[in-house]
Coordinates of C-alpha atoms and ligand atoms in Angstrom, one line a residue:
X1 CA 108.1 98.2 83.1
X2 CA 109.6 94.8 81.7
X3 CA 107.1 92.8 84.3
X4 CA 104.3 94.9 83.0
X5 CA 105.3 94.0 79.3
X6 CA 105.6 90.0 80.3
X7 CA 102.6 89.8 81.7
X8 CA 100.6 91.1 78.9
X9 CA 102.2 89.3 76.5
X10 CA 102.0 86.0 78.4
X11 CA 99.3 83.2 77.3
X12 CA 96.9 83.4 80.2
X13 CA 96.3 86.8 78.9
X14 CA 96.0 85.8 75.5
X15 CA 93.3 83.2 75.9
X16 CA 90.9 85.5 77.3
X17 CA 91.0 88.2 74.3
X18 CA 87.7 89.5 73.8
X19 CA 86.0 87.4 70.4
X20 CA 85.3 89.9 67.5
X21 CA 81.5 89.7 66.8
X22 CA 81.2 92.6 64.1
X23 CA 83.3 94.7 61.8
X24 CA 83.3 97.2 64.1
X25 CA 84.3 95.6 66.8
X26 CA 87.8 94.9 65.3
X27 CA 89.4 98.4 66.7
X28 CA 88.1 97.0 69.9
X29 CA 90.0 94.2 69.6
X30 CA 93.4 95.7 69.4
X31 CA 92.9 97.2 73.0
X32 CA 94.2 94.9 75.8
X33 CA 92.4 92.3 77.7
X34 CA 90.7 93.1 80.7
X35 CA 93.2 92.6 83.6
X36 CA 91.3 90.0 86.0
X37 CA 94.1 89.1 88.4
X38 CA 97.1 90.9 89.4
X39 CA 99.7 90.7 87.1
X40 CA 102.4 88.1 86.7
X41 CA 105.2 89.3 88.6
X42 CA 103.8 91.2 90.7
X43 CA 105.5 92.7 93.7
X44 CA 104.1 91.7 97.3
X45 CA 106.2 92.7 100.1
X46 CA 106.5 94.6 103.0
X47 CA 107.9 97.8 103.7
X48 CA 110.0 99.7 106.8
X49 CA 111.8 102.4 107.2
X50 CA 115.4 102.4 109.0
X51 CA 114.8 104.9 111.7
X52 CA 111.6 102.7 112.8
X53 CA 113.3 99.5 113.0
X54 CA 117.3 99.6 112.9
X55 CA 117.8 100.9 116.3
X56 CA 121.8 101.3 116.6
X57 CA 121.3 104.5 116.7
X58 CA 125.5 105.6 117.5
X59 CA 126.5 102.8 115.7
X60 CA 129.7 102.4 113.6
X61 CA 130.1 106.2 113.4
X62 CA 126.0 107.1 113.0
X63 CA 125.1 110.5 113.3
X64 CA 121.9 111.8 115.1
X65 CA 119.1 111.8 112.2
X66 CA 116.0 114.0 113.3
X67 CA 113.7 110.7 114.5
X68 CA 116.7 110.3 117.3
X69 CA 115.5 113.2 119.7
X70 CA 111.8 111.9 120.3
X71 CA 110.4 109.9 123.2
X72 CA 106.7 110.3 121.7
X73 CA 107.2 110.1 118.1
X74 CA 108.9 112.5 115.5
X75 CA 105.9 114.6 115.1
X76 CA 105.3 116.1 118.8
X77 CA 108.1 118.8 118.7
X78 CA 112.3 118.5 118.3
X79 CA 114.7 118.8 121.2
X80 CA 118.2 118.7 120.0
X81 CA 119.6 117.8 123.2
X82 CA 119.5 114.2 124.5
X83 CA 118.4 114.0 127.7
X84 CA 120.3 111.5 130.1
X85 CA 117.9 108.0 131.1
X86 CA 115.1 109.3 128.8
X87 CA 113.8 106.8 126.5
X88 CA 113.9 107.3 123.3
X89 CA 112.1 104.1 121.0
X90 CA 114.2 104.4 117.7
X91 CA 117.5 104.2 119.8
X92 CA 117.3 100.4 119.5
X93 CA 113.8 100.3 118.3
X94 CA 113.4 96.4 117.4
X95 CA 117.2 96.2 116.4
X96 CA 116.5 95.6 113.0
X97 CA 120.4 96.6 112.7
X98 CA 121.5 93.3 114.4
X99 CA 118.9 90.5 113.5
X100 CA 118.0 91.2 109.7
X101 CA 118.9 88.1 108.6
X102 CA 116.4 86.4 110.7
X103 CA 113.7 88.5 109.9
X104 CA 114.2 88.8 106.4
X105 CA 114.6 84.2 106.8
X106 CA 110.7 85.6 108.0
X107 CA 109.9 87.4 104.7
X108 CA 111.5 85.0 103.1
X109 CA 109.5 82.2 104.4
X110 CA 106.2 84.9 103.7
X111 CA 107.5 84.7 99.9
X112 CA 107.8 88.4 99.8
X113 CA 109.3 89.6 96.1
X114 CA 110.2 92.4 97.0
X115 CA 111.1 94.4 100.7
X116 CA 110.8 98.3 101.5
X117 CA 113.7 100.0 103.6
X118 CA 115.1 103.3 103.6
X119 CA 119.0 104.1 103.7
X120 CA 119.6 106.2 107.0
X121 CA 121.1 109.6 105.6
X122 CA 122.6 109.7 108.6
X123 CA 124.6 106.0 108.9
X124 CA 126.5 107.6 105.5
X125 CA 126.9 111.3 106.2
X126 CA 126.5 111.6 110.0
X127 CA 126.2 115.3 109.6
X128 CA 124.8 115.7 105.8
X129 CA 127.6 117.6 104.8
X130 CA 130.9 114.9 105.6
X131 CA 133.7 115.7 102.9
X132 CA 133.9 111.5 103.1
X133 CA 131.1 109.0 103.1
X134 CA 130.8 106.7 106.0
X135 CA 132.4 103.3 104.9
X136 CA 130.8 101.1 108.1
X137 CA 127.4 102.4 107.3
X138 CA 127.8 101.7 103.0
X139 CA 128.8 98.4 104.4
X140 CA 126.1 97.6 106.6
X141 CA 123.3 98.3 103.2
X142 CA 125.6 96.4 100.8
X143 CA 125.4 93.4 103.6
X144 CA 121.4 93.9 104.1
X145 CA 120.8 94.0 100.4
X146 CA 122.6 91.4 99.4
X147 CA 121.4 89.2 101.9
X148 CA 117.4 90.3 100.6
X149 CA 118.6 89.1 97.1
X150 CA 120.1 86.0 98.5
X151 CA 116.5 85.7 99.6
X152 CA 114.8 86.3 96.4
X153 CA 113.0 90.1 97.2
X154 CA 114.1 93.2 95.2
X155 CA 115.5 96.0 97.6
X156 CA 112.9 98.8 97.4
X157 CA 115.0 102.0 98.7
X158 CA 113.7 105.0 100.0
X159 CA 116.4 107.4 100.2
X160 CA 115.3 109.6 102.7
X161 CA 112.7 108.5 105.2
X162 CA 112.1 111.2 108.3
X163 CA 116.0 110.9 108.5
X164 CA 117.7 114.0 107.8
X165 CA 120.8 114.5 109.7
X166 CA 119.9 116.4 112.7
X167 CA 123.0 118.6 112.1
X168 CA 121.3 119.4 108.5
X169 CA 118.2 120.3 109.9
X170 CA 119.6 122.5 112.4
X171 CA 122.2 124.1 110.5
X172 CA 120.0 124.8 107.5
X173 CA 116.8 124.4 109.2
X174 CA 116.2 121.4 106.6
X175 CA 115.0 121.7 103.1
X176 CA 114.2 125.4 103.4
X177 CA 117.7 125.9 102.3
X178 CA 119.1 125.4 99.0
X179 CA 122.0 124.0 100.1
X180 CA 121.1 121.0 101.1
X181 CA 120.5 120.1 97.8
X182 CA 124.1 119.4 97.0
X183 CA 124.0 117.5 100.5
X184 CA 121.7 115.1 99.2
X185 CA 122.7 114.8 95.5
X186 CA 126.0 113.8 97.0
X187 CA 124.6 110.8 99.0
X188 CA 122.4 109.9 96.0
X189 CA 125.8 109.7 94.3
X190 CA 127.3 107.6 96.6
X191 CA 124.3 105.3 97.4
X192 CA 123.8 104.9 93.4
X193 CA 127.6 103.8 92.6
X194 CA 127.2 101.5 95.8
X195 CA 124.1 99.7 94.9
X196 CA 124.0 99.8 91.5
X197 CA 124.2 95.8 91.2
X198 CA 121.8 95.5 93.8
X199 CA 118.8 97.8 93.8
X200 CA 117.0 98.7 90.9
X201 CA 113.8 100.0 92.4
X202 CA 113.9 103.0 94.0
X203 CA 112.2 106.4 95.5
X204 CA 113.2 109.6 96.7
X205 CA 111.7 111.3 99.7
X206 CA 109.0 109.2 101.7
X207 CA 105.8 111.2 101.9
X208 CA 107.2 114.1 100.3
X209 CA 103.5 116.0 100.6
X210 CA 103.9 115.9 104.2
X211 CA 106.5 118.9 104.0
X212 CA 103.0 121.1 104.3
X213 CA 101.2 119.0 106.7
X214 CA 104.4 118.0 108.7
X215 CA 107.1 120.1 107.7
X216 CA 109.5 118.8 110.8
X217 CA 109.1 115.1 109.3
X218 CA 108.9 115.5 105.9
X219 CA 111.1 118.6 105.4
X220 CA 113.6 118.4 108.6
X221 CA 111.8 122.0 109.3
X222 CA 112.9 122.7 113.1
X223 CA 111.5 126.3 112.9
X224 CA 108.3 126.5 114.4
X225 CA 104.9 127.4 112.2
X226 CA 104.3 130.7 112.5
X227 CA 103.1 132.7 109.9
X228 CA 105.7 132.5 108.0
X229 CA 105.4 128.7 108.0
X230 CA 103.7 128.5 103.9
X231 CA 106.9 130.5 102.3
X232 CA 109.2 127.9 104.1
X233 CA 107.4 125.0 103.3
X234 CA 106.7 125.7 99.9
X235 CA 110.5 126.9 99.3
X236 CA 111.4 123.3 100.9
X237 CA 109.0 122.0 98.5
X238 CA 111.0 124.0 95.0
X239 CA 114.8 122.8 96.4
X240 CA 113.3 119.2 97.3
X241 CA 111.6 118.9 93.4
X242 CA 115.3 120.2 92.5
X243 CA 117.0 117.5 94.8
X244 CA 114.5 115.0 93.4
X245 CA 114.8 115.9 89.3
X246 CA 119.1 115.5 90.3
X247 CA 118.4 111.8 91.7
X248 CA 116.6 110.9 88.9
X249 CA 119.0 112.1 86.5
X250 CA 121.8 110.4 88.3
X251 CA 120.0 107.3 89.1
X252 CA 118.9 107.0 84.7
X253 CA 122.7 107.8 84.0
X254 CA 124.6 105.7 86.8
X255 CA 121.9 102.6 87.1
X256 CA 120.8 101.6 83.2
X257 CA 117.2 99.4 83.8
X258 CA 117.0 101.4 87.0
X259 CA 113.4 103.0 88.3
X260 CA 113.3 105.6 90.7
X261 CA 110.0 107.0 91.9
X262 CA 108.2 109.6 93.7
X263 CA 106.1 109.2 97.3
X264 CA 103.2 110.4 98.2
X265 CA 100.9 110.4 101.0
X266 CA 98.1 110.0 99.7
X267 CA 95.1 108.8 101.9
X268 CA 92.1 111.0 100.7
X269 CA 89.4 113.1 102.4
X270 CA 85.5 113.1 100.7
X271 CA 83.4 116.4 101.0
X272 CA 81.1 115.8 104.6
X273 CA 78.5 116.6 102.6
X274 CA 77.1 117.4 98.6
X275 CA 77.4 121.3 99.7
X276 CA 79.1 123.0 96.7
X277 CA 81.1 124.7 99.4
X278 CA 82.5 121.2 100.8
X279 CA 83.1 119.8 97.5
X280 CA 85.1 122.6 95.9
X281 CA 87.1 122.9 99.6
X282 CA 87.7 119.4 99.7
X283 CA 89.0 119.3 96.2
X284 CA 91.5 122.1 96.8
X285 CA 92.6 120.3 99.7
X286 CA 93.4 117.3 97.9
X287 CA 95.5 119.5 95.1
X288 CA 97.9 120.4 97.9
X289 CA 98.4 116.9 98.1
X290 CA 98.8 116.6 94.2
X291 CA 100.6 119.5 93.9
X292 CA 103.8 117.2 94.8
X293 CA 102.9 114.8 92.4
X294 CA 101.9 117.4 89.1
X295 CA 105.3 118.6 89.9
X296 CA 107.4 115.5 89.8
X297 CA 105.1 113.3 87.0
X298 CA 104.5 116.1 84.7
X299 CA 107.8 118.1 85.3
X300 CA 105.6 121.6 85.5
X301 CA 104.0 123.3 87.9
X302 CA 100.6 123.7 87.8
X303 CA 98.6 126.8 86.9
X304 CA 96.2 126.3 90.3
X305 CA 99.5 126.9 92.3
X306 CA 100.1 130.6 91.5
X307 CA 96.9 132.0 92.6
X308 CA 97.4 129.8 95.9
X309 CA 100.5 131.1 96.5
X310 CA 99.4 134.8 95.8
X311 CA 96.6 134.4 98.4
X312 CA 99.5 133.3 101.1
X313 CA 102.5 135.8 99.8
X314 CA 104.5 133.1 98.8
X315 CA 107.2 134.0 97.2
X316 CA 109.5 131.0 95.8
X317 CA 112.8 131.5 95.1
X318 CA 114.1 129.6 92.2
X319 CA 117.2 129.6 89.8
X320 CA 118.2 129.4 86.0
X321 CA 117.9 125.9 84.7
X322 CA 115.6 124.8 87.7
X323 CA 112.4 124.6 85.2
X324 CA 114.1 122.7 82.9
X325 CA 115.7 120.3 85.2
X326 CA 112.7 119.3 86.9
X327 CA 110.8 118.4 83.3
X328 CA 113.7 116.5 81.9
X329 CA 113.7 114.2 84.9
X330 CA 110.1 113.0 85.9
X331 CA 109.6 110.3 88.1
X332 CA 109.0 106.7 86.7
X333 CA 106.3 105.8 88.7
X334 CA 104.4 106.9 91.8
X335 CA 104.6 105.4 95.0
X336 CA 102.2 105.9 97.8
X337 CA 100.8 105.3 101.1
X338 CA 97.6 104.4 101.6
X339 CA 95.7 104.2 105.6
X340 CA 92.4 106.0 105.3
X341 CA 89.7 108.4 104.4
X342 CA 88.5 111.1 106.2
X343 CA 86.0 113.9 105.5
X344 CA 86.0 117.8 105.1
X345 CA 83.6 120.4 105.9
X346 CA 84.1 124.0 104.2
X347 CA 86.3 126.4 106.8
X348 CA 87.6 123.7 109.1
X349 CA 90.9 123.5 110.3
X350 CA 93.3 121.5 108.2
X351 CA 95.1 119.0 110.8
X352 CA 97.1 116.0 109.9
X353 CA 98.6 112.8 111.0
X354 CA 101.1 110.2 109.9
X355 CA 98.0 108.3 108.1
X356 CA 96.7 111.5 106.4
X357 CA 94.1 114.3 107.2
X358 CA 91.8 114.2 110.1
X359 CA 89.0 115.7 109.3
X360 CA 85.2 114.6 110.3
X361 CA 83.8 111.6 110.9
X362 CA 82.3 109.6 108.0
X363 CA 79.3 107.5 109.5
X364 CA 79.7 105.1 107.1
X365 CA 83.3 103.7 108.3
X366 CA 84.4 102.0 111.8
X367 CA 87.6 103.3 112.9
X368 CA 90.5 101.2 114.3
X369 CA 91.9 101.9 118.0
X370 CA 93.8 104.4 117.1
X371 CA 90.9 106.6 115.4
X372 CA 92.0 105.5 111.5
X373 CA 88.7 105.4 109.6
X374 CA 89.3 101.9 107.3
X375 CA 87.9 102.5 104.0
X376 CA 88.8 99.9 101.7
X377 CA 87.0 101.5 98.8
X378 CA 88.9 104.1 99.2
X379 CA 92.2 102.3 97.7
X380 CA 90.3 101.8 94.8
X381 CA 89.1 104.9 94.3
X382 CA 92.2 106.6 94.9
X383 CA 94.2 104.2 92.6
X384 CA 91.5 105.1 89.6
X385 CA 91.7 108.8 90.8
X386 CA 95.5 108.8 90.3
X387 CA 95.8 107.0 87.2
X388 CA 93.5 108.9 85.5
X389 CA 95.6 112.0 86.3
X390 CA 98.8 110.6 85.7
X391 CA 99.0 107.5 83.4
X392 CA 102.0 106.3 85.1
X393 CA 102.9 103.2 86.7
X394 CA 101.9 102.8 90.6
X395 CA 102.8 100.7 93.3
X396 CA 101.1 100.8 96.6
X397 CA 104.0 101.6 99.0
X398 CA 102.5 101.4 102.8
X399 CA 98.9 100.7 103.7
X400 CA 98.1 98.8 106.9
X401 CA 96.7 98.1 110.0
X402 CA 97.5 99.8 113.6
X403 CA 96.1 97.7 116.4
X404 CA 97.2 96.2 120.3
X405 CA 98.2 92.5 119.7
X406 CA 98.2 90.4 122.8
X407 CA 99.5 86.9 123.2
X408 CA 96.9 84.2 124.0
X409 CA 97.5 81.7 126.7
X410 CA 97.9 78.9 124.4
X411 CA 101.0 81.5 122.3
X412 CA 99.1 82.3 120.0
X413 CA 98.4 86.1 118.3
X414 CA 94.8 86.0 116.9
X415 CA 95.1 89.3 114.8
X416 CA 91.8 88.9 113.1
X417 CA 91.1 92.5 112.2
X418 CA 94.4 92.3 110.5
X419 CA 93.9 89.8 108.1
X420 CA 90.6 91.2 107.6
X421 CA 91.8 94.5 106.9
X422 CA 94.3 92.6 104.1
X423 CA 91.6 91.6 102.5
X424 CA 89.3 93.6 102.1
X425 CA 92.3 96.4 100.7
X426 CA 93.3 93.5 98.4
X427 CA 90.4 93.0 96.7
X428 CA 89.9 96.5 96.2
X429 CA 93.2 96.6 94.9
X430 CA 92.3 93.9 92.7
X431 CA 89.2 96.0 91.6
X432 CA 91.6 98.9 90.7
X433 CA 93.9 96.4 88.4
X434 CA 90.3 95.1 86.9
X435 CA 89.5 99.0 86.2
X436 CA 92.7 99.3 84.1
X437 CA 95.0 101.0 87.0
X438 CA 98.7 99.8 86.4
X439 CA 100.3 98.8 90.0
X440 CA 102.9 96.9 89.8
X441 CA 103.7 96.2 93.6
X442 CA 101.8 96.6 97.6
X443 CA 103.9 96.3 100.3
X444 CA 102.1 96.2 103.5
X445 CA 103.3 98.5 106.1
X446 CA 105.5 97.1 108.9
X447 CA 105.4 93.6 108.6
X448 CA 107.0 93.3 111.7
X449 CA 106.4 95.5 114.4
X450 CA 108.2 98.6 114.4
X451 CA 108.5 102.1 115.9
X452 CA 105.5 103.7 115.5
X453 CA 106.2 107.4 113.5
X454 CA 103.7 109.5 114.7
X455 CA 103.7 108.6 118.5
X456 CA 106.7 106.4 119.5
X457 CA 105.1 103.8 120.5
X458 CA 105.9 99.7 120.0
X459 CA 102.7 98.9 120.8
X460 CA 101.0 100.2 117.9
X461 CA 101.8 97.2 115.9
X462 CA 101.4 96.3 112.1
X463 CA 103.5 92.9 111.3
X464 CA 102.4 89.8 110.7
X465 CA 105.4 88.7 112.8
X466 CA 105.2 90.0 116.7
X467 CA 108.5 91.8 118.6
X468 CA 108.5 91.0 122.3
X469 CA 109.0 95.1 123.3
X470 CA 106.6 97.5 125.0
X471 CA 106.0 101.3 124.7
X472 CA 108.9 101.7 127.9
X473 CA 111.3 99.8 125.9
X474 CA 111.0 96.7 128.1
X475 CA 111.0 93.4 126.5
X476 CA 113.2 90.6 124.8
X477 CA 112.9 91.5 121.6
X478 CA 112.2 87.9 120.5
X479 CA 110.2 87.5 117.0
X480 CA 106.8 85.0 117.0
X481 CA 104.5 84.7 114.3
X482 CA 100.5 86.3 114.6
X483 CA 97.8 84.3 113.0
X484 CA 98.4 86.9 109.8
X485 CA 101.6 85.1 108.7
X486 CA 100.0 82.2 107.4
X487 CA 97.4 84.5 105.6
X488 CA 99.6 86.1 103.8
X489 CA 101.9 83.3 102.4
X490 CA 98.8 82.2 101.2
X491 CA 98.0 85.2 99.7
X492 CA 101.5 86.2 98.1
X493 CA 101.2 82.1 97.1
X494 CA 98.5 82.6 95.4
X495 CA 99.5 85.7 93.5
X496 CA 96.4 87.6 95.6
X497 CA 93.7 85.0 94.6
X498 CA 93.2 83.0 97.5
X499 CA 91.9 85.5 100.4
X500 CA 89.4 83.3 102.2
X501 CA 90.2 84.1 105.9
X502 CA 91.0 81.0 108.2
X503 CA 88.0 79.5 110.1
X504 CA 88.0 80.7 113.9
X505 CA 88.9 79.3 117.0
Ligands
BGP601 C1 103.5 106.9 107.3 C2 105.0 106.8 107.4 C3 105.5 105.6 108.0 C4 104.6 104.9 109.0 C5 103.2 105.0 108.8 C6 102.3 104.6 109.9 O1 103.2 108.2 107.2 O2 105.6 106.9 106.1 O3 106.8 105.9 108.5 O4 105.0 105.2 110.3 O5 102.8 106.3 108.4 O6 102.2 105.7 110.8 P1 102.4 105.4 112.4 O7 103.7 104.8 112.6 O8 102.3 106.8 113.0 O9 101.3 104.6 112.8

């Protein structure tokens, strides 16, 4: 990557070259410097996705997407009927649709370089299969991107973030069928001959490893589990690598300088204990994660994946040409989100949430209030884990903090565990860069309060700005700043070296 190149070459780096003290220390010298700081360049943001934070939800010719049915989050079942006087939070969620241009003035003001949003299938093909594109939706993303490079941050795009077109899912029941893949290669078209001036960084499907973990989400899967359940997902998974290996291709051909990565969640579970049994289980459990990831990096499948499937009948249907597809277009870098750690036992159930596996408790971690274990070490060791596998390019895509914010009587928003969870992840992340891990960006989840994903509510907030709306949908909607702000300017200002927390009071 051309920042990755600058800031090696750049004279801070230079001047701390390691002297040559014998002979044969010379090939030592021709390695590169030890990375102490993050990079010049380097991307700090924030990241949302439409469906969380758009609201709008029938605007200017939308089609239903399948977060629009859910008054407790997308991941507690799918009704696609609307029911009359029900609320349902991404309807208007905190109408990100209306006001971006004073909350990206916010970012702005935060000196983010960069800002995470997703392109809302459904605001350009209401029902994923439209002869015609959508014209009032393509307008509405050239407006909010040019208006984010007005403000000096790089468009990050997810192209599909938990927003299939409801008539998609139900139709094809999502990604199990192959033809969606001409769906979405179409609306990659369209979005990359749109935006080619604008955005240069982008990813395919957010959290595409949550198509086995939750298939309804990830994969627009409206079929219940049953036993069935492994054959669909991992058949969603084949046409999805297809789908993915298409955008690249068309993204490299249509968008020269152009990078377009994969997603993974990617939060990580430890063995419970040094039992052989927990260790080799544990491990397995994390190749189902990297299974996604093997796939789209390498361009093969690996070998662990056939005796998996054998043990589950899985069968995956696959055509002429796929194989060859997917290893001509790897991803350019991995994106990921990063919440937690949990821990794994031999024979437990495998159960899931929007911030990764829940598995037993690990003693040695508090929790936050909604039962995340924070585990800043974690980052680190997941960063070394990944580059070690891959050698590609990373950039930390979500990681944050969940907690109830309340308003003091004096206005202000004393989100202490906030900026303390910021900094503690930094400096791990900083520890990663030190150990030779190449991330080029972080952008912290929700930096204004949003939807939340997994249960609906508004009250599960992550921003460093506040939105005036509780979990019934009452509320003005009016944006203030938490004590977090400030803390992070300072720490995008100081390129993630100043992350001494302000004294309290
Ligand atoms: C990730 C999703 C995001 C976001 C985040 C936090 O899995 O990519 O969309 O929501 O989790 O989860 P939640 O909103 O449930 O707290």
């Amino acid at each position: 990557f051309a920042i990755l190149h600058d800031y090696r070459a750049s004279d801070t780096m230079q001047t701390r070259k390691p002297p040559c003290r014998r002979k044969q220390d010379e090939r030592m010298c021709l390695m590169k410097p030890l990375q102490k700081g993050f990079p010049e360049g380097f991307l700090w943001g924030g990241a949302i996705a439409a469906n969380q934070a758009e609201g709008a939800y029938d605007a200017d010719g939308k089609g239903l997407d399948i977060s629009d049915g859910f008054p407790h989050g997308i991941k507690h079942g799918y009704d696609p009927e609307l029911v009359p006087g029900q609320f349902y939070p991404t309807h208007e969620a905190i109408d990100f649709y209306h006001r971006y241009k004073e909350d990206l003035a916010l970012m702005q003001e935060m000196g983010f370089k960069v800002f995470r949003t997703s392109i809302n299938w459904s605001r350009i093909f209401p029902n994923g299969d439209d002869a015609m594109p959508n014209e009032k939706g393509l307008q509405y993303y050239d407006d909010l991107f040019d208006e984010m490079l007005r403000r000096g941050m790089q468009p990050l795009v997810t192209l599909s973030h938990y927003e299939m077109p409801l008539a998609l899912a139900t139709k094809y029941n999502g990604w199990v069928d192959r033809r969606v893949i001409d769906c979405f290669a179409k609306f990659c078209h369209v979005c990359f001959e749109r935006y080619k001036d604008q955005v240069k960084y982008w990813m395919t499907f957010n959290e595409i490893n949550n198509t086995l973990k939750l298939p309804y989400l990830a994969a627009g899967m409206v079929v219940a589990d049953d036993a069935n359940a492994p054959q669909r997902q991992y058949q969603a998974a084949h046409n999805m690598f297809v789908a993915n290996a298409l955008a690249v291709k068309a993204c490299h051909e249509m968008i020269p300088g152009a990078k377009i990565g994969c997603m993974l969640s990617l939060s990580t579970a430890y063995p419970n204990t040094c039992r052989p049994e927990d260790v080799m289980e544990t491990y397995q459990l994390r190749q189902r994660s990297l299974f996604f990831s093997d796939v789209m990096l390498r361009g093969r499948y690996p070998s662990y994946i056939d005796r998996k499937w054998e043990e589950l009948g899985v069968q995956v249907q696959m055509e002429p040409g796929d194989f060859e597809l997917i290893a001509q277009n790897t991803n350019d870098y991995l994106a990921f989100s990063y919440y937690m750690t949990s821990t794994h036992i031999a024979g437990m159930k495998i159960r899931s949430n929007t911030g990764g596996h829940v598995g037993a408790d690990n003693p040695y971690l508090e929790k936050s209030k909604w039962g995340w274990p924070i585990d800043p070490v974690g980052l680190r060791f997941v960063c070394n884990e990944l580059y070690d596998r891959y050698q590609k390019p990373m950039f930390i895509a979500e990681n944050g903090l969940g907690t109830a914010d309340t308003i003091d009587s004096d206005g202000r928003i004393r989100d202490t565990a906030r900026m303390e969870y910021l900094k503690k992840h930094i400096e791990a992340l900083q520890q990663a860069v030190a150990d030779g891990c190449d991330i080029f960006g972080y952008t912290w989840w929700g930096p204004i309060d949003i939807v939340s994903a997994g249960t609906g509510e508004m009250e599960k907030r992550y921003g460093f700005i506040y939105v005036d709306k509780d979990n019934q949908g009452n509320g003005t909607l009016q944006r203030r700043k938490k004590d977090s702000f400030e803390y992070y300017k300072k720490v995008i200002a100081s390129n993630g070296q100043d992350l001494e927390l302000p004294a309290e009071d």
